[in-house]
Amino acid sequence: AAATYPKRVKVVEVGPRDGLQNEKNVVPTAVKINLINMLSETGLQVIEATSFVSPKWVPQMADHTEVMQGIRKVPGISYPVLTPNLKGFQAAVAAGAKEVSIFGAASELFTRKNINCSIEESLERFQEVMAAARTANIPVRGYVSCVLGCPYEGKISAAKVAEVSKKMYSMGCYEISLGDTIGVGTAGSMRDMLSAVMQEVPVGALAVHCHDTYGQALANILVALQMGVSVVDASVAGLGGCPYAQGASGNVATEDLVYMLNGLGIHTGVDLQKLMDTGTFICSALNRRTSSKVSQASCRL
Amino acid sequence: QEPQASGLPEYIKIVEVGPRDGLQNEKVIVPTDIKIELINRLSKTGLPVVEATSFVSAKWVPQVRKIISIQNSIDSQIIVHNFVSMAACIAAGATEISVFGAASESFSKMNINCSIDESIEKFEEVAKSARNMNIPVRGYVSCALGCPYEGNITPAKVAEVSKRLYSIGCYEISLGDTIGVGTPGSMKKMLEAVMKEIPLSALAVHCHDTYGQALANILTAIQMGVSVVDSSVSGLGGCPYAKGATGNVATEDVLYMLNGLGINTGVNLYAVMEAGNFICTALNKKTNSKVAQASFSIGTIK
């Protein structure tokens, strides 16, 4: 059967948050601000700016307020920020945030190790954030981690992913980003997981957040697109390693994703060259090589 | 292994090109005994086909200075450029040979110093002799999704060259995205054109991962029914047209995807990772396989 694809895909850029958070080297506030400003010029419509978590846990994001207040907020572009609890949410709103994200997981053990509580308890905590967000008219995006595998539990059932996604969606998240946190997923497991989730959450409210740790990201994204998903998370230059496999890669590179979408004739509104230039800037600031193959190939020709 | 996905081939033949295509495009020249050791190790992984070496003038391809002995336990393919080389091939014990065409005139001239027409004439001689000796011939079409000199390549041209190679007697046509610029979009269009001229079962894809598109392109091909995929252990072989960029897709990464789709290949992924570890150590380089990188990082492989 001929595969069909969405005509448009919304690319959610997570480099400044998910990417930088998982980089060894910490960059100064001014560099973060410049990165986000450059990304704002590429045509990207959503740029995850920072995370309002305690600097004790995530030192790379300690400057969240300065970043939020320092970036140029281009009209039409959304700059969501992570808020793990009510305190973080309040700080985010005070700093000017107009959209927030909350993080759930499809694995009990992962939740326990990550935020020291059960999945059920984590969702209860989020209820506070949801209520406050509703009052303040602030949209909330929900992330589900470990959708295709967990570093502690191993296999994760598609039914569990569907259950957690459904809960977060009915709590009021406008979009659920399904994350292959350790990149172990394949076209097969992506298909099975999405089939289950799509029975509980409309496909228009779904996004995929694939890690390229095993080189499977673009193939997994392709399957998701074929099943009707039209929102894809990615990180400029593939910023952000994998905290569970030292030296291995993490986020899929936005450049490589956009290259594929361009080749499929899918509209993203993103200027690939400007994106590559932004990648070059941040890699230079981080003193690291890009993880984007498109960028690597283009520089050498 | 997962239950097999409907609509996809039940079995996919992996053609391992690391020892030839891979090593040929590595900076470091590898001693003959290392090449032999690599091929021997690959022979024990379940891989049905291992491309062993290339009988071309050593002047053009310094990697191939010596003839290496061929293993009998697997189908070892050899690359041949013309009739003279073929005699040497057969003398060395080859049981299968390959010929290289291209869908681009410029590439053909720059690579093998003759036009597409002239190259096919030479291959026809090779194929005739091979037929007389009951030796199967595989045909490669380079630049199937783009050319370093000409840029865009039309699907019609790929179909035309493929058809010619098939009609001179090649049992299989391997369509090569030589500079890795292809995407699922261009792969689909190219295969649609070629599938009008050649039976699906005679087609293979040879994808380069220079732009990170290889697995997505391979997935597209197998969704269209292609059941033969070329790959290179550890992703050996850079891109001669983009310095420092990667080339061949890594066999380990292809296997990981196919296993996840429940597709049978007969190949043991761990055994391939170990062969990959061996050759990377010998070449003093990091693997290009992400599966291998991740597995070594978390201690699945020591």
Coordinates of C-alpha atoms in Angstrom, one line a residue:
Chain A
A1 CA 0.0 0.0 0.0
A2 CA 1.3 3.5 -0.8
A3 CA 2.4 5.4 2.2
T4 CA 0.7 8.8 2.8
Y5 CA 2.1 11.7 4.7
P6 CA 0.8 14.8 6.4
K7 CA 1.1 17.9 4.2
R8 CA 2.5 19.9 7.1
V9 CA 4.6 19.0 10.1
K10 CA 5.2 21.2 13.2
V11 CA 8.8 20.8 14.3
V12 CA 9.2 21.4 18.0
E13 CA 12.8 22.5 18.7
V14 CA 14.1 21.2 22.1
G15 CA 17.8 22.0 21.7
P16 CA 17.9 25.0 24.2
R17 CA 16.3 22.9 26.9
D18 CA 16.5 19.1 26.4
G19 CA 19.7 19.5 24.3
L20 CA 21.7 21.8 26.6
Q21 CA 20.5 20.1 29.7
N22 CA 22.2 16.9 28.5
E23 CA 25.4 18.5 27.4
K24 CA 28.6 18.1 29.5
N25 CA 29.7 21.7 29.0
V26 CA 27.6 24.5 30.5
V27 CA 27.1 27.5 28.3
P28 CA 26.8 31.1 29.6
T29 CA 23.4 32.8 29.6
A30 CA 24.3 35.1 26.8
V31 CA 25.0 32.1 24.5
K32 CA 21.7 30.5 25.4
I33 CA 19.9 33.7 24.6
N34 CA 21.7 34.0 21.3
L35 CA 21.0 30.4 20.4
I36 CA 17.3 30.9 21.0
N37 CA 17.3 34.2 19.1
M38 CA 19.0 32.5 16.1
L39 CA 16.5 29.7 16.2
S40 CA 13.7 32.3 16.1
E41 CA 15.0 33.4 12.7
T42 CA 14.8 29.9 11.1
G43 CA 11.1 29.6 10.7
L44 CA 10.6 27.2 13.7
Q45 CA 7.3 27.9 15.4
V46 CA 8.0 26.2 18.8
I47 CA 11.3 26.6 20.7
E48 CA 11.5 25.0 24.1
A49 CA 13.5 27.7 26.0
T50 CA 14.4 26.5 29.4
S51 CA 13.4 24.6 32.5
F52 CA 12.1 25.9 35.8
V53 CA 13.5 23.1 38.0
S54 CA 15.7 23.6 41.0
P55 CA 19.3 24.4 40.0
K56 CA 20.3 21.7 42.5
W57 CA 19.0 19.1 40.1
V58 CA 19.7 20.7 36.8
P59 CA 22.6 23.3 37.1
Q60 CA 22.6 23.9 33.3
M61 CA 19.2 25.5 33.6
A62 CA 19.9 27.6 36.7
D63 CA 19.6 30.8 34.6
H64 CA 16.0 30.1 33.6
T65 CA 14.6 33.4 34.6
E66 CA 17.4 35.5 32.9
V67 CA 17.0 33.4 29.7
M68 CA 13.2 33.8 29.7
Q69 CA 13.5 37.5 30.2
G70 CA 16.5 38.0 27.9
I71 CA 15.3 36.3 24.7
R72 CA 13.6 38.2 21.9
K73 CA 10.0 36.8 21.8
V74 CA 9.0 36.8 18.2
P75 CA 5.3 37.0 17.6
G76 CA 3.9 33.8 16.3
I77 CA 6.6 31.7 18.0
S78 CA 5.9 29.8 21.2
Y79 CA 8.6 29.4 23.9
P80 CA 7.4 26.7 26.2
V81 CA 9.3 25.9 29.4
L82 CA 9.5 22.9 31.7
T83 CA 7.7 23.1 35.0
P84 CA 7.9 20.1 37.3
N85 CA 5.7 21.4 40.0
L86 CA 3.5 24.4 41.1
K87 CA 6.5 26.3 42.4
G88 CA 8.3 26.0 39.0
F89 CA 5.1 27.0 37.2
Q90 CA 4.7 30.1 39.3
A91 CA 8.3 31.2 38.7
A92 CA 7.8 30.5 35.0
V93 CA 4.7 32.7 34.7
A94 CA 6.4 35.4 36.7
A95 CA 9.3 35.3 34.2
G96 CA 7.0 35.7 31.3
A97 CA 6.3 32.1 30.1
K98 CA 3.1 31.7 28.0
E99 CA 3.3 27.9 27.6
V100 CA 4.6 25.1 29.9
S101 CA 5.4 21.4 29.7
I102 CA 5.1 18.7 32.3
F103 CA 6.9 15.3 32.2
G104 CA 5.3 12.0 32.9
A105 CA 6.7 8.5 32.2
A106 CA 5.3 5.1 31.1
S107 CA 7.7 3.4 33.6
E108 CA 7.2 3.2 37.4
L109 CA 10.9 2.5 38.0
F110 CA 12.0 5.5 35.8
T111 CA 9.6 7.8 37.6
R112 CA 10.8 6.5 40.9
K113 CA 14.5 7.1 40.0
N114 CA 13.9 10.4 38.3
I115 CA 11.5 12.2 40.6
N116 CA 11.2 9.8 43.5
C117 CA 7.6 8.9 43.4
S118 CA 5.1 6.6 41.5
I119 CA 3.5 7.5 38.2
E120 CA 0.2 8.0 40.0
E121 CA 1.8 10.4 42.5
S122 CA 3.5 12.3 39.7
L123 CA 0.2 12.9 38.0
E124 CA -1.4 14.1 41.2
R125 CA 1.4 16.7 41.5
F126 CA 0.7 17.8 38.0
Q127 CA -3.0 18.4 38.8
E128 CA -1.9 21.4 40.8
V129 CA 0.0 22.7 37.8
M130 CA -2.9 22.0 35.5
A131 CA -5.3 23.8 37.7
A132 CA -3.1 26.9 37.9
A133 CA -2.4 26.8 34.2
R134 CA -6.2 26.6 33.4
T135 CA -6.8 29.6 35.6
A136 CA -3.9 31.5 33.9
N137 CA -5.0 30.4 30.4
I138 CA -1.7 28.8 29.8
P139 CA -1.5 25.8 27.5
V140 CA 0.3 22.7 28.9
R141 CA 2.2 20.2 26.8
G142 CA 2.6 16.7 28.3
Y143 CA 5.6 14.5 27.8
V144 CA 5.6 10.8 28.3
S145 CA 9.1 9.3 28.7
C146 CA 10.2 5.7 28.0
V147 CA 7.4 5.0 25.5
L148 CA 9.5 2.4 23.6
G149 CA 11.7 1.1 26.4
C150 CA 13.1 2.0 29.8
P151 CA 16.7 2.0 31.0
Y152 CA 15.6 0.2 34.2
E153 CA 12.5 -1.8 33.3
G154 CA 13.5 -2.8 29.8
K155 CA 10.3 -3.4 27.7
I156 CA 7.4 -1.1 28.2
S157 CA 3.9 -2.2 27.2
A158 CA 2.1 -0.2 24.6
A159 CA -1.0 -0.4 26.8
K160 CA 0.9 1.4 29.7
V161 CA 1.9 4.2 27.3
A162 CA -1.7 4.5 26.2
E163 CA -2.9 4.6 29.8
V164 CA -0.5 7.4 30.9
S165 CA -1.1 9.4 27.7
K166 CA -4.8 9.2 28.2
K167 CA -4.6 10.4 31.8
M168 CA -2.4 13.4 30.8
Y169 CA -4.6 14.3 27.9
S170 CA -7.7 14.2 30.0
M171 CA -6.0 16.3 32.7
G172 CA -5.9 19.0 30.1
C173 CA -2.6 18.7 28.2
Y174 CA -3.2 20.0 24.6
E175 CA -0.5 17.8 23.2
I176 CA 1.2 14.6 24.3
S177 CA 4.8 14.2 23.2
L178 CA 5.8 10.5 23.2
G179 CA 9.5 10.1 24.0
D180 CA 11.7 7.2 23.1
T181 CA 14.0 8.3 25.9
I182 CA 16.8 5.8 25.3
G183 CA 16.4 5.5 21.6
V184 CA 15.8 1.7 21.6
G185 CA 12.6 1.9 19.6
T186 CA 12.3 0.6 16.1
A187 CA 9.8 1.1 13.3
G188 CA 8.1 -2.0 14.6
S189 CA 7.7 -1.0 18.3
M190 CA 6.8 2.6 17.2
R191 CA 4.0 1.3 15.1
D192 CA 2.7 -0.9 17.9
M193 CA 2.9 1.8 20.5
L194 CA 1.2 4.4 18.4
S195 CA -1.6 2.0 17.5
A196 CA -2.4 1.6 21.2
V197 CA -2.1 5.3 22.0
M198 CA -4.2 6.4 19.0
Q199 CA -7.1 4.5 20.5
E200 CA -7.1 6.8 23.5
V201 CA -5.7 10.2 22.2
P202 CA -6.6 11.8 18.9
V203 CA -3.6 11.7 16.5
G204 CA -3.8 15.5 16.0
A205 CA -2.8 15.8 19.7
L206 CA 0.2 13.5 19.4
A207 CA 3.9 14.3 18.9
V208 CA 6.9 12.0 18.7
H209 CA 10.2 12.7 20.5
C210 CA 12.8 10.3 19.2
H211 CA 16.3 9.7 20.3
D212 CA 18.9 8.6 17.8
T213 CA 21.0 6.5 20.2
Y214 CA 20.6 3.4 18.1
G215 CA 20.4 5.3 14.8
Q216 CA 16.7 4.5 14.5
A217 CA 15.2 8.0 14.9
L218 CA 14.4 9.0 11.3
A219 CA 13.0 5.6 10.5
N220 CA 10.8 5.7 13.6
I221 CA 9.7 9.2 12.8
L222 CA 8.8 8.1 9.2
V223 CA 6.5 5.4 10.6
A224 CA 4.9 7.9 13.0
L225 CA 4.3 10.3 10.0
Q226 CA 2.8 7.4 8.0
M227 CA 0.3 6.8 10.9
G228 CA -0.8 10.4 10.9
V229 CA 1.4 12.1 13.5
S230 CA 2.3 15.6 12.4
V231 CA 4.3 17.0 15.3
V232 CA 7.9 16.0 15.7
D233 CA 10.4 17.1 18.4
A234 CA 14.1 17.5 17.5
S235 CA 17.3 19.2 18.7
V236 CA 19.5 21.5 16.6
A237 CA 22.8 19.8 15.9
G238 CA 21.5 16.8 17.8
L239 CA 22.4 18.5 21.0
G240 CA 22.0 16.4 24.1
G241 CA 23.7 13.1 24.7
C242 CA 22.2 10.1 26.4
P243 CA 22.5 10.1 30.2
Y244 CA 22.1 6.3 30.2
A245 CA 24.8 5.4 27.6
Q246 CA 27.9 7.5 28.1
G247 CA 29.2 8.9 24.8
A248 CA 26.3 7.8 22.9
S249 CA 24.0 10.3 21.0
G250 CA 20.6 11.4 22.2
N251 CA 18.1 13.7 20.5
V252 CA 17.6 13.4 16.7
A253 CA 19.1 16.4 14.9
T254 CA 16.6 19.0 13.6
E255 CA 18.7 19.5 10.4
D256 CA 18.5 15.8 9.6
L257 CA 14.7 15.7 10.3
V258 CA 14.1 18.8 8.1
Y259 CA 16.2 17.3 5.3
M260 CA 14.0 14.2 5.3
L261 CA 10.7 16.2 5.5
N262 CA 11.9 18.5 2.6
G263 CA 12.6 15.4 0.5
L264 CA 9.1 14.1 1.2
G265 CA 7.6 17.5 0.1
I266 CA 6.2 18.1 3.6
H267 CA 5.9 21.7 4.6
T268 CA 7.7 22.8 7.8
G269 CA 8.4 26.5 7.2
V270 CA 12.0 25.9 8.4
D271 CA 15.0 27.3 6.5
L272 CA 17.6 24.5 6.6
Q273 CA 20.6 26.7 5.9
K274 CA 19.7 29.1 8.8
L275 CA 19.2 26.0 11.0
M276 CA 22.6 24.7 10.1
D277 CA 24.2 28.0 10.8
T278 CA 22.6 28.0 14.2
G279 CA 24.0 24.5 14.8
T280 CA 27.4 25.6 13.8
F281 CA 27.2 28.5 16.3
I282 CA 26.1 26.4 19.3
C283 CA 28.6 23.6 18.6
S284 CA 31.4 26.1 18.4
A285 CA 30.3 27.6 21.8
L286 CA 30.1 24.1 23.3
N287 CA 33.4 23.1 21.7
R288 CA 31.9 20.0 20.2
R289 CA 31.3 18.5 16.8
T290 CA 27.7 18.5 15.5
S291 CA 25.7 15.3 15.7
S292 CA 23.8 16.3 12.5
K293 CA 24.9 14.3 9.5
V294 CA 23.4 16.8 7.1
S295 CA 25.6 19.5 8.7
Q296 CA 28.7 17.2 8.6
A297 CA 28.1 16.4 4.9
S298 CA 27.3 20.0 3.9
C299 CA 30.4 21.5 5.4
R300 CA 32.7 19.3 3.6
L301 CA 31.4 19.3 0.0
Chain B
Q1 CA 12.5 -10.7 17.7
E2 CA 9.1 -9.2 17.2
P3 CA 6.2 -10.7 15.3
Q4 CA 6.5 -9.8 11.6
A5 CA 4.8 -6.6 10.4
S6 CA 2.3 -7.2 7.7
G7 CA 3.1 -5.9 4.2
L8 CA 6.8 -6.2 4.6
P9 CA 9.0 -9.0 3.3
E10 CA 9.3 -12.0 5.6
Y11 CA 13.0 -12.4 4.9
I12 CA 15.6 -9.9 3.8
K13 CA 19.0 -10.8 2.4
I14 CA 21.8 -8.7 3.7
V15 CA 24.7 -8.2 1.4
E16 CA 27.7 -7.2 3.4
V17 CA 30.0 -4.8 1.5
G18 CA 32.4 -3.9 4.4
P19 CA 35.5 -5.8 3.2
R20 CA 35.3 -4.2 -0.3
D21 CA 33.2 -1.0 -0.4
G22 CA 34.0 -0.3 3.2
L23 CA 37.8 -0.9 3.3
Q24 CA 38.3 0.7 -0.2
N25 CA 37.0 4.0 1.2
E26 CA 39.0 4.0 4.4
K27 CA 42.1 6.1 4.7
V28 CA 44.2 3.5 6.4
I29 CA 45.3 0.6 4.2
V30 CA 44.7 -2.7 5.9
P31 CA 47.1 -5.7 5.7
T32 CA 45.9 -8.7 3.8
D33 CA 45.7 -11.0 6.9
I34 CA 43.4 -8.5 8.6
K35 CA 41.1 -8.4 5.6
I36 CA 41.0 -12.2 5.6
E37 CA 40.3 -12.3 9.4
L38 CA 37.5 -9.8 8.9
I39 CA 35.9 -11.9 6.1
N40 CA 36.3 -15.1 8.1
R41 CA 34.6 -13.5 11.1
L42 CA 31.8 -12.1 9.0
S43 CA 31.4 -15.6 7.5
K44 CA 30.4 -16.9 11.0
T45 CA 27.6 -14.3 11.6
G46 CA 25.0 -15.8 9.4
L47 CA 25.5 -13.2 6.6
P48 CA 24.5 -14.9 3.4
V49 CA 26.7 -12.7 1.1
V50 CA 30.0 -11.0 1.8
E51 CA 31.6 -8.8 -0.9
A52 CA 35.2 -9.8 -0.6
T53 CA 37.4 -7.7 -2.8
S54 CA 37.9 -5.8 -6.0
F55 CA 39.9 -6.8 -9.0
V56 CA 40.7 -3.4 -10.4
S57 CA 44.0 -1.9 -11.2
A58 CA 45.9 -1.3 -7.9
K59 CA 46.9 2.1 -9.3
W60 CA 43.3 3.4 -8.9
V61 CA 42.4 1.6 -5.7
P62 CA 45.5 1.2 -3.6
Q63 CA 43.6 -0.8 -1.0
V64 CA 43.5 -3.8 -3.4
R65 CA 47.2 -4.5 -3.9
K66 CA 47.0 -8.2 -3.2
I67 CA 44.6 -10.9 -4.2
I68 CA 43.0 -12.5 -1.2
S69 CA 41.8 -16.0 -1.0
I70 CA 38.1 -16.6 -1.1
Q71 CA 36.2 -18.5 1.5
N72 CA 34.1 -21.3 0.2
S73 CA 31.5 -21.4 3.0
I74 CA 29.8 -18.2 1.9
D75 CA 29.0 -16.6 -1.4
S76 CA 31.9 -14.2 -1.7
Q77 CA 31.4 -11.6 -4.3
I78 CA 34.1 -9.8 -6.2
I79 CA 34.0 -6.6 -8.1
V80 CA 35.1 -6.7 -11.7
H81 CA 35.6 -3.9 -14.1
N82 CA 36.4 -5.6 -17.3
F83 CA 37.3 -8.8 -18.9
V84 CA 41.0 -8.8 -18.0
S85 CA 40.2 -8.4 -14.3
M86 CA 37.6 -11.2 -14.5
A87 CA 40.2 -13.7 -15.6
A88 CA 42.2 -12.9 -12.6
C89 CA 39.0 -13.2 -10.5
I90 CA 38.2 -16.6 -11.7
A91 CA 41.8 -17.7 -11.3
A92 CA 41.6 -16.7 -7.7
G93 CA 38.5 -18.8 -7.1
A94 CA 35.6 -16.3 -7.2
T95 CA 32.2 -17.9 -7.2
E96 CA 30.3 -14.7 -8.0
I97 CA 31.2 -11.4 -9.5
S98 CA 29.8 -7.8 -9.6
V99 CA 29.9 -5.1 -12.2
F100 CA 29.5 -1.4 -11.6
G101 CA 27.4 0.9 -13.8
A102 CA 26.1 4.4 -13.1
A103 CA 23.0 6.4 -13.8
S104 CA 25.2 9.4 -14.5
E105 CA 27.4 9.9 -17.5
S106 CA 29.8 12.3 -15.6
F107 CA 30.2 9.9 -12.8
S108 CA 30.8 7.0 -15.2
K109 CA 33.5 9.0 -16.9
M110 CA 35.2 10.2 -13.7
N111 CA 35.0 6.8 -12.0
I112 CA 35.8 4.2 -14.7
N113 CA 36.9 6.5 -17.5
C114 CA 34.2 5.6 -20.1
S115 CA 30.6 6.4 -21.0
I116 CA 27.6 4.5 -19.7
D117 CA 27.2 2.8 -23.1
E118 CA 30.9 1.8 -23.3
S119 CA 30.8 0.4 -19.7
I120 CA 27.7 -1.7 -20.5
E121 CA 29.5 -3.1 -23.6
K122 CA 32.4 -4.2 -21.4
F123 CA 30.0 -5.7 -18.8
E124 CA 28.3 -7.6 -21.5
E125 CA 31.5 -9.4 -22.4
V126 CA 32.1 -10.1 -18.7
A127 CA 28.5 -11.4 -18.3
K128 CA 28.8 -13.7 -21.3
S129 CA 32.0 -15.3 -20.0
A130 CA 30.5 -15.6 -16.6
R131 CA 27.4 -17.3 -17.9
N132 CA 29.6 -19.8 -19.7
M133 CA 31.3 -20.6 -16.4
N134 CA 28.1 -20.6 -14.5
I135 CA 29.1 -17.7 -12.4
P136 CA 26.3 -15.3 -11.4
V137 CA 26.8 -11.6 -12.0
R138 CA 25.4 -8.8 -9.8
G139 CA 25.0 -5.3 -11.3
Y140 CA 25.4 -2.1 -9.4
V141 CA 23.9 1.2 -10.5
S142 CA 25.6 4.2 -8.8
C143 CA 24.1 7.6 -8.3
A144 CA 20.6 6.3 -8.3
L145 CA 19.4 9.2 -6.1
G146 CA 21.9 11.9 -7.0
C147 CA 25.3 12.5 -8.5
P148 CA 28.3 14.5 -7.0
Y149 CA 28.8 16.0 -10.5
E150 CA 25.4 16.2 -12.1
G151 CA 23.2 16.7 -9.1
N152 CA 19.7 15.5 -9.7
I153 CA 19.3 12.1 -11.5
T154 CA 16.0 11.2 -13.1
P155 CA 14.3 8.0 -12.1
A156 CA 13.9 7.3 -15.8
K157 CA 17.6 7.2 -16.3
V158 CA 18.1 4.8 -13.3
A159 CA 15.4 2.6 -14.8
E160 CA 17.0 2.6 -18.2
V161 CA 20.5 1.7 -16.9
S162 CA 19.1 -0.9 -14.5
K163 CA 17.1 -2.5 -17.4
R164 CA 20.2 -2.7 -19.5
L165 CA 22.3 -4.4 -16.8
Y166 CA 19.4 -6.8 -16.1
S167 CA 19.1 -7.7 -19.8
I168 CA 22.8 -8.5 -20.2
G169 CA 22.3 -11.2 -17.5
C170 CA 22.8 -9.6 -14.1
Y171 CA 20.7 -11.6 -11.6
E172 CA 20.3 -8.8 -9.2
I173 CA 20.6 -5.0 -9.5
S174 CA 21.8 -3.0 -6.5
L175 CA 20.6 0.6 -6.6
G176 CA 23.2 2.8 -5.0
D177 CA 22.6 6.2 -3.3
T178 CA 26.3 6.8 -3.8
I179 CA 26.5 10.2 -2.0
G180 CA 23.6 9.6 0.4
V181 CA 21.5 12.5 -0.7
G182 CA 18.4 10.5 -1.2
T183 CA 15.3 10.7 1.0
P184 CA 12.2 8.5 1.3
G185 CA 10.6 10.9 -1.2
S186 CA 13.3 10.4 -3.9
M187 CA 13.7 6.7 -3.1
K188 CA 10.0 6.0 -3.7
K189 CA 10.0 7.8 -7.0
M190 CA 13.1 6.1 -8.2
L191 CA 11.9 2.6 -7.2
E192 CA 8.5 3.2 -8.8
A193 CA 10.3 3.8 -12.1
V194 CA 12.7 0.9 -11.8
M195 CA 10.0 -1.5 -10.7
K196 CA 8.3 -1.0 -14.1
E197 CA 11.3 -2.5 -15.8
I198 CA 12.7 -5.1 -13.4
P199 CA 11.1 -7.7 -11.1
L200 CA 11.1 -6.7 -7.5
S201 CA 12.8 -9.8 -6.4
A202 CA 15.9 -8.8 -8.5
L203 CA 16.3 -5.4 -6.8
A204 CA 18.5 -4.4 -3.9
V205 CA 19.2 -1.0 -2.3
H206 CA 22.7 0.2 -1.4
C207 CA 22.2 3.3 0.8
H208 CA 24.8 5.7 2.1
D209 CA 24.2 7.4 5.4
T210 CA 26.0 10.6 4.6
Y211 CA 22.9 12.7 5.3
G212 CA 21.6 10.4 8.0
Q213 CA 18.8 9.2 5.7
A214 CA 19.8 5.6 5.1
L215 CA 17.5 3.7 7.5
A216 CA 14.5 5.8 6.5
N217 CA 15.3 5.2 2.8
I218 CA 15.8 1.4 3.4
L219 CA 12.5 1.3 5.3
T220 CA 10.8 3.0 2.3
A221 CA 12.3 0.4 0.0
I222 CA 11.3 -2.6 2.0
Q223 CA 7.8 -1.2 2.4
M224 CA 7.7 -1.2 -1.4
G225 CA 8.7 -4.9 -1.4
V226 CA 12.5 -4.7 -1.9
S227 CA 14.1 -7.7 0.0
V228 CA 17.8 -7.3 -0.5
V229 CA 19.8 -4.6 1.4
D230 CA 23.5 -3.8 1.2
S231 CA 25.3 -2.6 4.3
S232 CA 28.8 -2.3 5.7
V233 CA 29.9 -3.6 9.1
S234 CA 30.6 -0.7 11.5
G235 CA 29.5 1.6 8.6
L236 CA 33.0 1.2 7.2
G237 CA 33.8 3.4 4.3
G238 CA 33.6 7.2 4.3
C239 CA 32.3 9.3 1.4
P240 CA 35.0 10.2 -1.1
Y241 CA 32.9 13.2 -2.2
A242 CA 32.4 14.8 1.2
K243 CA 35.6 14.7 3.3
G244 CA 35.1 13.5 6.8
A245 CA 31.4 12.6 6.2
T246 CA 30.2 9.0 6.6
G247 CA 29.4 6.6 3.8
N248 CA 27.9 3.2 3.9
V249 CA 25.0 2.4 6.3
A250 CA 26.1 0.2 9.2
T251 CA 25.0 -3.4 9.1
E252 CA 24.4 -3.4 12.8
D253 CA 22.0 -0.5 12.6
V254 CA 20.1 -2.1 9.7
L255 CA 19.9 -5.4 11.5
Y256 CA 18.6 -3.7 14.7
M257 CA 15.8 -2.1 12.6
L258 CA 14.9 -5.3 10.8
N259 CA 14.9 -7.3 14.1
G260 CA 12.5 -4.8 15.5
L261 CA 10.2 -5.3 12.5
G262 CA 10.2 -9.0 13.0
I263 CA 11.9 -9.6 9.6
N264 CA 14.1 -12.6 9.4
T265 CA 17.7 -12.1 8.1
G266 CA 19.5 -15.2 9.6
V267 CA 22.2 -12.9 10.9
N268 CA 23.4 -12.7 14.5
L269 CA 23.7 -9.0 15.5
Y270 CA 26.1 -9.6 18.3
A271 CA 28.4 -11.5 16.1
V272 CA 28.4 -8.7 13.6
M273 CA 29.1 -6.2 16.4
E274 CA 32.1 -8.3 17.4
A275 CA 33.4 -8.4 13.9
G276 CA 32.9 -4.7 13.7
N277 CA 34.8 -4.2 17.0
F278 CA 37.7 -6.3 15.5
I279 CA 38.1 -4.2 12.3
C280 CA 37.7 -0.9 14.1
T281 CA 40.4 -1.8 16.5
A282 CA 42.6 -2.9 13.6
L283 CA 41.9 0.4 11.8
N284 CA 42.3 2.4 15.0
K285 CA 39.0 4.1 14.5
K286 CA 35.6 4.6 16.1
T287 CA 32.7 2.6 14.8
N288 CA 30.1 4.4 12.6
S289 CA 27.4 2.1 13.9
K290 CA 25.2 3.8 16.5
V291 CA 23.9 0.4 17.8
A292 CA 27.6 -0.6 18.4
Q293 CA 28.4 2.7 20.1
A294 CA 25.3 2.5 22.4
S295 CA 26.0 -1.2 23.2
F296 CA 29.6 -0.6 24.1
S297 CA 28.6 2.4 26.1
I298 CA 26.2 0.6 28.3
G299 CA 28.3 -2.5 28.5
T300 CA 26.3 -4.9 26.4
I301 CA 29.5 -5.6 24.5
K302 CA 32.9 -5.3 26.3

